[in-house]
Coordinates of C-alpha atoms in Angstrom, one line a residue:
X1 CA -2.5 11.4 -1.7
X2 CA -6.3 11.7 -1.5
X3 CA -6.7 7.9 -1.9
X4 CA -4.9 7.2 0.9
X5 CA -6.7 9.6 3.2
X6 CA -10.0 7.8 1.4
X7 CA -8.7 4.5 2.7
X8 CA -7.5 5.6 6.2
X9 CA -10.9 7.6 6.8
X10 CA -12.8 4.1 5.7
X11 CA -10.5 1.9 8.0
X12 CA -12.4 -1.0 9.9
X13 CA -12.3 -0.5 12.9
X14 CA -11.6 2.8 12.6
X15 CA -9.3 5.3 14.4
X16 CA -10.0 6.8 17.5
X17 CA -10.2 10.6 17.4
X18 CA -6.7 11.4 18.8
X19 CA -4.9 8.7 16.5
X20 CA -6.8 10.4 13.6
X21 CA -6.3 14.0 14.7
X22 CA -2.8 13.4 15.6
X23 CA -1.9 10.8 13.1
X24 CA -2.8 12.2 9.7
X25 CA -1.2 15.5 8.9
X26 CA 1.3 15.6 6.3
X27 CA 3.6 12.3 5.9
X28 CA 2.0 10.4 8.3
X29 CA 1.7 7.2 6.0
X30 CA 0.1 4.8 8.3
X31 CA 2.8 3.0 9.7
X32 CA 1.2 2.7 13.0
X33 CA -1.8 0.8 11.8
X34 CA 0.8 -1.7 10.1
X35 CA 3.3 -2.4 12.5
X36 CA 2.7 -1.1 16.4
X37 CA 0.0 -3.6 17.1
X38 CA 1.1 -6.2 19.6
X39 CA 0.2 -8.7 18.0
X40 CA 0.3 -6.9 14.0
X41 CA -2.5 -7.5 12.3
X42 CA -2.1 -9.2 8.8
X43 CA -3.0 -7.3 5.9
X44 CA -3.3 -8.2 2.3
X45 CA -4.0 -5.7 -0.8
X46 CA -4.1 -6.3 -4.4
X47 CA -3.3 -3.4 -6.4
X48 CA -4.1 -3.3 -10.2
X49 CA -1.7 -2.3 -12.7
X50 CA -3.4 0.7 -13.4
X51 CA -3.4 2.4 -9.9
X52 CA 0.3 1.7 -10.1
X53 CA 0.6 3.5 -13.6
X54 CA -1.2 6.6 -12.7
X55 CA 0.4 9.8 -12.9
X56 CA -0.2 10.8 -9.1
X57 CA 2.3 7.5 -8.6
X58 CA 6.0 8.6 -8.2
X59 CA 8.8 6.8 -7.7
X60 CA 8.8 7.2 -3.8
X61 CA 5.5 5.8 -3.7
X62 CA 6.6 2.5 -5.5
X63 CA 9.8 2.3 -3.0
X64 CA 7.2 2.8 -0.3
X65 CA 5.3 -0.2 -1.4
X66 CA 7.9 -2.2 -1.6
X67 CA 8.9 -1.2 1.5
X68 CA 5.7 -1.8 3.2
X69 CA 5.4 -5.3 1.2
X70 CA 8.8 -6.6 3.0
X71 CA 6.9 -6.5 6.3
X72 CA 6.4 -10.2 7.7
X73 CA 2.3 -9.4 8.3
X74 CA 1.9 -7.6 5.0
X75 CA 1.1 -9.1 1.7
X76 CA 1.0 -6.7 -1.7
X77 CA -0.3 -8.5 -4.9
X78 CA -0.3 -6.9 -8.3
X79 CA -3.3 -7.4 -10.6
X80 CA -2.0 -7.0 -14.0
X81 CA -3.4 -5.5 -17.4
X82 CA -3.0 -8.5 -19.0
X83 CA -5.7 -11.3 -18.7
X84 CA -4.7 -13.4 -15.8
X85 CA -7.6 -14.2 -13.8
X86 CA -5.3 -14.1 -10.6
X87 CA -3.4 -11.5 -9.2
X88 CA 0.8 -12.4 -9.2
X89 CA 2.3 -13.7 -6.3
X90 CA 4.2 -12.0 -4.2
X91 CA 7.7 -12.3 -5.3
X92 CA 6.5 -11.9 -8.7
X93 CA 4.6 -8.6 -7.6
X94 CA 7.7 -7.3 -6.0
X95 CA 9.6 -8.2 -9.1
X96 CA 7.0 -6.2 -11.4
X97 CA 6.7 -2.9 -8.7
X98 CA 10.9 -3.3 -9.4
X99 CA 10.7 -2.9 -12.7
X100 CA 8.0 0.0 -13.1
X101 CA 10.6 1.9 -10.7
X102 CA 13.2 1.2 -13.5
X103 CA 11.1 2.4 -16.1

């Protein structure tokens, strides 16, 4: 998942040394950043279709966004192909990441 390790080395503020040293070998996913903040930080993402698509996406990886866009401080938005000059909301995202792990 080179993306991710492109996001988590570009986090703002970013990791302390021993979080990152200790925090990104294989599987770690983040989780920390997401949910062991007292209070958790809110995040929102909008993710377009076509990241979603992309062969490096596997089915665990859509379960793992949904998972991750059931916590109460996240929000994950889906930017569709079609022409829509606004991302879906977030039931409707959830519906669509459903469905692509159907396919």
């Amino acid at each position: 998942m080179w993306y991710a390790r492109a996001l988590i080395e570009n986090r703002l503020p970013p990791l302390d040394e021993d979080t990152w040293r200790h925090g990104s070998g294989p599987g770690w996913r983040g989780k920390a950043i997401l949910t062991d903040r007292k209070p958790p930080g809110a995040f929102s993402f909008v993710v377009y279709e076509a990241v979603l698509r992309a062969p490096q996406v596997d089915t665990e990886q859509l379960h793992r966004l949904l998972e991750v866009a059931r916590l109460r401080n996240v929000m994950v938005q889906v930017l569709p192909f079609d022409l829509r000059a606004q991302a879906l909301s977030l039931a409707e995202s959830a519906r669509f990441i459903e469905r692509m792990v159907d396919e």
